[in-house]
GROMACS .gro file of N, CA, C and O in nm:
model
  400
    1MET      N    1   2.009  -3.728   3.636
    1MET     CA    2   1.998  -3.595   3.690
    1MET      C    3   2.026  -3.501   3.531
    1MET      O    4   1.955  -3.380   3.576
    2ALA      N    5   2.103  -3.558   3.469
    2ALA     CA    6   2.171  -3.464   3.342
    2ALA      C    7   1.986  -3.425   3.260
    2ALA      O    8   2.036  -3.309   3.230
    3ALA      N    9   1.914  -3.573   3.233
    3ALA     CA   10   1.825  -3.531   3.199
    3ALA      C   11   1.721  -3.465   3.222
    3ALA      O   12   1.655  -3.355   3.190
    4LEU      N   13   1.723  -3.416   3.381
    4LEU     CA   14   1.636  -3.303   3.487
    4LEU      C   15   1.706  -3.186   3.439
    4LEU      O   16   1.636  -3.088   3.390
    5VAL      N   17   1.793  -3.165   3.483
    5VAL     CA   18   1.878  -3.019   3.428
    5VAL      C   19   1.836  -3.008   3.306
    5VAL      O   20   1.820  -2.866   3.245
    6SER      N   21   1.854  -3.079   3.186
    6SER     CA   22   1.817  -3.044   3.076
    6SER      C   23   1.707  -3.021   3.026
    6SER      O   24   1.641  -2.892   2.983
    7SER      N   25   1.576  -3.118   3.086
    7SER     CA   26   1.431  -3.032   3.060
    7SER      C   27   1.400  -2.851   3.134
    7SER      O   28   1.339  -2.810   3.085
    8LEU      N   29   1.477  -2.898   3.249
    8LEU     CA   30   1.412  -2.749   3.333
    8LEU      C   31   1.485  -2.635   3.259
    8LEU      O   32   1.404  -2.522   3.289
    9SER      N   33   1.604  -2.663   3.209
    9SER     CA   34   1.674  -2.553   3.150
    9SER      C   35   1.609  -2.528   2.986
    9SER      O   36   1.597  -2.398   2.947
   10ASP      N   37   1.548  -2.616   2.958
   10ASP     CA   38   1.440  -2.633   2.867
   10ASP      C   39   1.307  -2.488   2.844
   10ASP      O   40   1.255  -2.417   2.807
   11ARG      N   41   1.263  -2.462   3.019
   11ARG     CA   42   1.145  -2.432   3.038
   11ARG      C   43   1.180  -2.283   3.088
   11ARG      O   44   1.087  -2.209   3.153
   12TYR      N   45   1.284  -2.350   3.189
   12TYR     CA   46   1.355  -2.179   3.261
   12TYR      C   47   1.470  -2.129   3.179
   12TYR      O   48   1.602  -2.161   3.140
   13ASP      N   49   1.479  -1.995   3.212
   13ASP     CA   50   1.584  -1.889   3.219
   13ASP      C   51   1.683  -1.954   3.265
   13ASP      O   52   1.805  -1.958   3.240
   14PHE      N   53   1.621  -1.977   3.369
   14PHE     CA   54   1.778  -2.035   3.510
   14PHE      C   55   1.730  -2.118   3.571
   14PHE      O   56   1.642  -2.104   3.659
   15VAL      N   57   1.833  -2.193   3.613
   15VAL     CA   58   1.824  -2.316   3.693
   15VAL      C   59   1.908  -2.307   3.780
   15VAL      O   60   2.007  -2.311   3.764
   16ILE      N   61   1.898  -2.318   3.888
   16ILE     CA   62   2.018  -2.320   4.044
   16ILE      C   63   2.002  -2.450   4.137
   16ILE      O   64   1.842  -2.471   4.190
   17ILE      N   65   2.072  -2.475   4.153
   17ILE     CA   66   2.068  -2.577   4.224
   17ILE      C   67   2.176  -2.565   4.363
   17ILE      O   68   2.288  -2.555   4.305
   18ASP      N   69   2.114  -2.620   4.464
   18ASP     CA   70   2.210  -2.568   4.590
   18ASP      C   71   2.238  -2.682   4.618
   18ASP      O   72   2.198  -2.818   4.614
   19ALA      N   73   2.362  -2.651   4.648
   19ALA     CA   74   2.446  -2.858   4.686
   19ALA      C   75   2.565  -2.819   4.806
   19ALA      O   76   2.606  -2.684   4.833
   20PRO      N   77   2.567  -2.910   4.876
   20PRO     CA   78   2.702  -2.901   5.019
   20PRO      C   79   2.812  -2.823   4.949
   20PRO      O   80   2.832  -2.821   4.825
   21PRO      N   81   2.838  -2.773   5.092
   21PRO     CA   82   3.019  -2.662   5.011
   21PRO      C   83   3.115  -2.801   4.968
   21PRO      O   84   3.121  -2.927   4.989
   22LEU      N   85   3.214  -2.727   4.852
   22LEU     CA   86   3.249  -2.811   4.824
   22LEU      C   87   3.339  -2.882   4.852
   22LEU      O   88   3.415  -3.015   4.860
   23VAL      N   89   3.354  -2.815   4.996
   23VAL     CA   90   3.497  -2.927   5.072
   23VAL      C   91   3.457  -3.040   5.155
   23VAL      O   92   3.515  -3.083   5.236
   24VAL      N   93   3.315  -3.031   5.148
   24VAL     CA   94   3.273  -3.085   5.169
   24VAL      C   95   3.237  -3.240   5.113
   24VAL      O   96   3.206  -3.383   5.225
   25ALA      N   97   3.169  -3.227   5.035
   25ALA     CA   98   3.122  -3.332   4.916
   25ALA      C   99   3.128  -3.283   4.773
   25ALA      O  100   3.182  -3.163   4.732
   26ALA      N  101   3.097  -3.424   4.732
   26ALA     CA  102   3.183  -3.360   4.544
   26ALA      C  103   3.047  -3.342   4.483
   26ALA      O  104   3.069  -3.322   4.339
   27ASP      N  105   2.904  -3.271   4.505
   27ASP     CA  106   2.815  -3.287   4.486
   27ASP      C  107   2.789  -3.216   4.367
   27ASP      O  108   2.771  -3.146   4.239
   28ALA      N  109   2.861  -3.077   4.414
   28ALA     CA  110   2.858  -2.956   4.329
   28ALA      C  111   2.959  -2.935   4.239
   28ALA      O  112   2.905  -2.929   4.103
   29LEU      N  113   3.051  -3.026   4.217
   29LEU     CA  114   3.144  -3.061   4.134
   29LEU      C  115   3.078  -3.169   3.990
   29LEU      O  116   3.112  -3.129   3.904
   30THR      N  117   3.031  -3.242   4.078
   30THR     CA  118   2.945  -3.372   3.988
   30THR      C  119   2.844  -3.268   3.893
   30THR      O  120   2.819  -3.274   3.782
   31LEU      N  121   2.760  -3.203   3.925
   31LEU     CA  122   2.665  -3.131   3.896
   31LEU      C  123   2.701  -2.962   3.817
   31LEU      O  124   2.665  -2.940   3.708
   32GLY      N  125   2.810  -2.917   3.864
   32GLY     CA  126   2.891  -2.851   3.746
   32GLY      C  127   2.910  -2.933   3.630
   32GLY      O  128   2.931  -2.799   3.542
   33LYS      N  129   2.944  -2.994   3.582
   33LYS     CA  130   2.968  -3.045   3.496
   33LYS      C  131   2.851  -3.117   3.353
   33LYS      O  132   2.870  -3.092   3.274
   34ILE      N  133   2.740  -3.054   3.401
   34ILE     CA  134   2.587  -3.075   3.405
   34ILE      C  135   2.512  -2.968   3.344
   34ILE      O  136   2.423  -2.957   3.339
   35THR      N  137   2.566  -2.848   3.402
   35THR     CA  138   2.546  -2.680   3.416
   35THR      C  139   2.624  -2.635   3.349
   35THR      O  140   2.714  -2.666   3.342
   36ASP      N  141   2.558  -2.510   3.303
   36ASP     CA  142   2.640  -2.418   3.251
   36ASP      C  143   2.758  -2.339   3.368
   36ASP      O  144   2.901  -2.289   3.301
   37GLY      N  145   2.736  -2.380   3.517
   37GLY     CA  146   2.865  -2.346   3.584
   37GLY      C  147   2.837  -2.312   3.730
   37GLY      O  148   2.722  -2.381   3.758
   38ILE      N  149   2.917  -2.311   3.788
   38ILE     CA  150   2.899  -2.275   3.891
   38ILE      C  151   2.910  -2.188   3.986
   38ILE      O  152   2.986  -2.060   3.998
   39LEU      N  153   2.802  -2.123   4.065
   39LEU     CA  154   2.799  -1.990   4.168
   39LEU      C  155   2.836  -1.985   4.292
   39LEU      O  156   2.776  -2.112   4.369
   40LEU      N  157   2.989  -1.979   4.329
   40LEU     CA  158   3.042  -1.996   4.476
   40LEU      C  159   2.941  -1.871   4.589
   40LEU      O  160   2.902  -1.788   4.526
   41VAL      N  161   2.887  -1.954   4.675
   41VAL     CA  162   2.853  -1.853   4.780
   41VAL      C  163   2.966  -1.859   4.905
   41VAL      O  164   2.969  -2.002   4.982
   42ALA      N  165   3.000  -1.789   4.950
   42ALA     CA  166   3.090  -1.787   5.134
   42ALA      C  167   3.010  -1.673   5.210
   42ALA      O  168   3.007  -1.593   5.155
   43ARG      N  169   3.063  -1.745   5.289
   43ARG     CA  170   2.978  -1.664   5.415
   43ARG      C  171   3.088  -1.596   5.470
   43ARG      O  172   3.187  -1.641   5.528
   44LEU      N  173   3.066  -1.470   5.477
   44LEU     CA  174   3.201  -1.389   5.530
   44LEU      C  175   3.220  -1.454   5.716
   44LEU      O  176   3.133  -1.427   5.781
   45GLY      N  177   3.374  -1.457   5.740
   45GLY     CA  178   3.323  -1.505   5.882
   45GLY      C  179   3.366  -1.676   5.892
   45GLY      O  180   3.396  -1.690   6.006
   46VAL      N  181   3.323  -1.722   5.802
   46VAL     CA  182   3.312  -1.868   5.837
   46VAL      C  183   3.375  -1.910   5.742
   46VAL      O  184   3.480  -1.964   5.748
   47VAL      N  185   3.400  -1.869   5.592
   47VAL     CA  186   3.479  -1.942   5.500
   47VAL      C  187   3.648  -1.908   5.510
   47VAL      O  188   3.646  -1.741   5.539
   48ASP      N  189   3.673  -1.937   5.555
   48ASP     CA  190   3.876  -1.927   5.595
   48ASP      C  191   3.934  -1.918   5.461
   48ASP      O  192   3.892  -1.995   5.368
   49TYR      N  193   4.070  -1.886   5.469
   49TYR     CA  194   4.191  -1.899   5.369
   49TYR      C  195   4.197  -2.055   5.313
   49TYR      O  196   4.134  -2.062   5.225
   50THR      N  197   4.177  -2.142   5.412
   50THR     CA  198   4.224  -2.244   5.430
   50THR      C  199   4.115  -2.310   5.312
   50THR      O  200   4.100  -2.399   5.241
   51ASN      N  201   4.007  -2.269   5.322
   51ASN     CA  202   3.856  -2.388   5.311
   51ASN      C  203   3.865  -2.298   5.154
   51ASN      O  204   3.837  -2.420   5.038
   52ALA      N  205   3.856  -2.178   5.128
   52ALA     CA  206   3.864  -2.131   4.975
   52ALA      C  207   3.951  -2.178   4.919
   52ALA      O  208   3.906  -2.154   4.834
   53ALA      N  209   4.069  -2.168   4.962
   53ALA     CA  210   4.177  -2.190   4.869
   53ALA      C  211   4.173  -2.368   4.824
   53ALA      O  212   4.181  -2.400   4.729
   54ALA      N  213   4.105  -2.482   4.896
   54ALA     CA  214   4.073  -2.595   4.891
   54ALA      C  215   3.991  -2.597   4.812
   54ALA      O  216   3.941  -2.633   4.700
   55ALA      N  217   3.887  -2.533   4.832
   55ALA     CA  218   3.743  -2.525   4.682
   55ALA      C  219   3.828  -2.484   4.549
   55ALA      O  220   3.788  -2.491   4.429
   56ARG      N  221   3.869  -2.353   4.549
   56ARG     CA  222   3.969  -2.327   4.468
   56ARG      C  223   4.053  -2.406   4.401
   56ARG      O  224   4.035  -2.424   4.282
   57GLU      N  225   4.110  -2.495   4.389
   57GLU     CA  226   4.156  -2.590   4.384
   57GLU      C  227   4.108  -2.723   4.349
   57GLU      O  228   4.131  -2.761   4.236
   58ALA      N  229   3.989  -2.739   4.422
   58ALA     CA  230   3.890  -2.841   4.342
   58ALA      C  231   3.813  -2.801   4.240
   58ALA      O  232   3.805  -2.909   4.103
   59LEU      N  233   3.795  -2.639   4.243
   59LEU     CA  234   3.739  -2.630   4.085
   59LEU      C  235   3.840  -2.649   3.968
   59LEU      O  236   3.806  -2.634   3.874
   60LYS      N  237   3.978  -2.602   4.028
   60LYS     CA  238   4.089  -2.598   3.901
   60LYS      C  239   4.096  -2.712   3.844
   60LYS      O  240   4.123  -2.710   3.746
   61CYS      N  241   4.088  -2.822   3.921
   61CYS     CA  242   4.176  -2.941   3.899
   61CYS      C  243   4.035  -2.985   3.813
   61CYS      O  244   4.056  -3.081   3.718
   62SER      N  245   3.887  -3.000   3.863
   62SER     CA  246   3.801  -3.040   3.760
   62SER      C  247   3.728  -2.915   3.653
   62SER      O  248   3.667  -3.009   3.616
   63CYS      N  249   3.832  -2.884   3.661
   63CYS     CA  250   3.810  -2.750   3.526
   63CYS      C  251   3.697  -2.717   3.518
   63CYS      O  252   3.611  -2.725   3.430
   64GLN      N  253   3.635  -2.657   3.641
   64GLN     CA  254   3.506  -2.626   3.594
   64GLN      C  255   3.510  -2.475   3.557
   64GLN      O  256   3.586  -2.390   3.592
   65THR      N  257   3.358  -2.423   3.518
   65THR     CA  258   3.306  -2.279   3.476
   65THR      C  259   3.283  -2.216   3.609
   65THR      O  260   3.177  -2.267   3.703
   66VAL      N  261   3.337  -2.145   3.665
   66VAL     CA  262   3.299  -2.036   3.809
   66VAL      C  263   3.239  -1.931   3.744
   66VAL      O  264   3.285  -1.831   3.645
   67LEU      N  265   3.078  -1.911   3.747
   67LEU     CA  266   2.985  -1.808   3.685
   67LEU      C  267   3.037  -1.654   3.788
   67LEU      O  268   3.007  -1.591   3.742
   68GLY      N  269   3.076  -1.680   3.915
   68GLY     CA  270   3.061  -1.585   4.013
   68GLY      C  271   3.053  -1.637   4.185
   68GLY      O  272   3.050  -1.776   4.145
   69VAL      N  273   3.103  -1.550   4.222
   69VAL     CA  274   3.114  -1.528   4.370
   69VAL      C  275   3.022  -1.476   4.412
   69VAL      O  276   3.023  -1.324   4.424
   70VAL      N  277   2.911  -1.491   4.541
   70VAL     CA  278   2.841  -1.456   4.621
   70VAL      C  279   2.880  -1.398   4.791
   70VAL      O  280   2.904  -1.558   4.813
   71ALA      N  281   2.909  -1.283   4.829
   71ALA     CA  282   2.952  -1.272   4.981
   71ALA      C  283   2.824  -1.243   5.057
   71ALA      O  284   2.751  -1.157   5.018
   72ASN      N  285   2.758  -1.341   5.138
   72ASN     CA  286   2.661  -1.351   5.262
   72ASN      C  287   2.699  -1.353   5.361
   72ASN      O  288   2.834  -1.357   5.437
   73SER      N  289   2.567  -1.271   5.440
   73SER     CA  290   2.581  -1.215   5.635
   73SER      C  291   2.706  -1.106   5.548
   73SER      O  292   2.806  -1.118   5.685
   74VAL      N  293   2.709  -1.027   5.514
   74VAL     CA  294   2.782  -0.891   5.497
   74VAL      C  295   2.772  -0.799   5.584
   74VAL      O  296   2.593  -0.782   5.593
   75PRO      N  297   2.794  -0.735   5.705
   75PRO     CA  298   2.750  -0.628   5.780
   75PRO      C  299   2.678  -0.532   5.721
   75PRO      O  300   2.689  -0.505   5.570
   76SER      N  301   2.585  -0.473   5.768
   76SER     CA  302   2.500  -0.408   5.705
   76SER      C  303   2.595  -0.303   5.695
   76SER      O  304   2.579  -0.182   5.576
   77GLU      N  305   2.671  -0.241   5.738
   77GLU     CA  306   2.782  -0.099   5.739
   77GLU      C  307   2.844  -0.095   5.617
   77GLU      O  308   2.873  -0.005   5.585
   78ASN      N  309   2.827  -0.242   5.510
   78ASN     CA  310   2.943  -0.240   5.445
   78ASN      C  311   2.795  -0.248   5.334
   78ASN      O  312   2.865  -0.265   5.156
   79ARG      N  313   2.708  -0.259   5.355
   79ARG     CA  314   2.583  -0.265   5.230
   79ARG      C  315   2.614  -0.101   5.165
   79ARG      O  316   2.591  -0.029   5.219
   80PRO      N  317   2.579  -0.130   4.993
   80PRO     CA  318   2.576  -0.033   4.953
   80PRO      C  319   2.455   0.072   5.003
   80PRO      O  320   2.501   0.232   5.031
   81TYR      N  321   2.333   0.038   5.055
   81TYR     CA  322   2.247   0.129   5.066
   81TYR      C  323   2.196   0.122   5.210
   81TYR      O  324   2.071   0.140   5.268
   82SER      N  325   2.328   0.067   5.267
   82SER     CA  326   2.301   0.072   5.442
   82SER      C  327   2.245   0.223   5.529
   82SER      O  328   2.203   0.219   5.619
   83SER      N  329   2.308   0.327   5.471
   83SER     CA  330   2.231   0.454   5.517
   83SER      C  331   2.109   0.451   5.511
   83SER      O  332   1.994   0.526   5.583
   84PHE      N  333   2.018   0.451   5.397
   84PHE     CA  334   1.867   0.464   5.360
   84PHE      C  335   1.775   0.301   5.455
   84PHE      O  336   1.704   0.367   5.527
   85HIS      N  337   1.879   0.204   5.474
   85HIS     CA  338   1.830   0.123   5.590
   85HIS      C  339   1.873   0.196   5.742
   85HIS      O  340   1.714   0.214   5.799
   86SER      N  341   1.964   0.223   5.741
   86SER     CA  342   1.976   0.289   5.877
   86SER      C  343   1.829   0.430   5.936
   86SER      O  344   1.736   0.444   6.023
   87GLN      N  345   1.836   0.497   5.808
   87GLN     CA  346   1.784   0.619   5.825
   87GLN      C  347   1.619   0.569   5.840
   87GLN      O  348   1.542   0.607   5.905
   88SER      N  349   1.582   0.452   5.743
   88SER     CA  350   1.464   0.412   5.794
   88SER      C  351   1.426   0.350   5.917
   88SER      O  352   1.327   0.350   5.938
   89GLN      N  353   1.517   0.276   5.953
   89GLN     CA  354   1.502   0.188   6.122
   89GLN      C  355   1.454   0.332   6.182
   89GLN      O  356   1.410   0.328   6.270
   90ASP      N  357   1.556   0.446   6.155
   90ASP     CA  358   1.569   0.542   6.290
   90ASP      C  359   1.427   0.619   6.281
   90ASP      O  360   1.357   0.635   6.356
   91ASN      N  361   1.366   0.639   6.150
   91ASN     CA  362   1.247   0.685   6.190
   91ASN      C  363   1.086   0.598   6.195
   91ASN      O  364   1.040   0.640   6.293
   92LEU      N  365   1.100   0.477   6.191
   92LEU     CA  366   1.052   0.369   6.262
   92LEU      C  367   1.116   0.362   6.414
   92LEU      O  368   0.958   0.406   6.493
   93ASP      N  369   1.191   0.399   6.456
   93ASP     CA  370   1.214   0.415   6.590
   93ASP      C  371   1.155   0.526   6.661
   93ASP      O  372   1.061   0.545   6.754
   94THR      N  373   1.199   0.627   6.575
   94THR     CA  374   1.104   0.768   6.650
   94THR      C  375   0.964   0.729   6.654
   94THR      O  376   0.914   0.793   6.740
   95THR      N  377   0.893   0.699   6.550
   95THR     CA  378   0.727   0.683   6.529
   95THR      C  379   0.680   0.604   6.686
   95THR      O  380   0.591   0.667   6.759
   96VAL      N  381   0.802   0.475   6.681
   96VAL     CA  382   0.709   0.400   6.823
   96VAL      C  383   0.747   0.472   6.921
   96VAL      O  384   0.654   0.511   7.031
   97VAL      N  385   0.851   0.529   6.973
   97VAL     CA  386   0.866   0.656   7.097
   97VAL      C  387   0.774   0.745   7.088
   97VAL      O  388   0.726   0.820   7.201
   98SER      N  389   0.802   0.837   6.956
   98SER     CA  390   0.644   0.922   7.000
   98SER      C  391   0.537   0.906   7.047
   98SER      O  392   0.459   1.002   7.072
   99SER      N  393   0.491   0.748   6.966
   99SER     CA  394   0.317   0.725   6.993
   99SER      C  395   0.308   0.681   7.133
   99SER      O  396   0.209   0.629   7.217
  100ARG      N  397   0.439   0.700   7.228
  100ARG     CA  398   0.407   0.643   7.341
  100ARG      C  399   0.370   0.756   7.468
  100ARG      O  400   0.361   0.826   7.441
   0.00000   0.00000   0.00000
């Protein structure tokens, strides 16, 4: 696996490997040792404090480099461009209604 990651890294700017959650399997911790680091992905409303703390502890104990955190499933009202999305959706709805 290390040879594959090295080969891909020579050819591409970014190599992203999707792995099972840290609290389920050790795959991410093993892969983290042969990569530049780990990018955590946390689904809001699914990852609770206990699992987040367990993941943090696993990363700390294995001396992993954490590149960042991505929060997915963020409600649209919390997105920076939600007003644009809502506006475009309103325009679409108006167009559909007026064509009837």
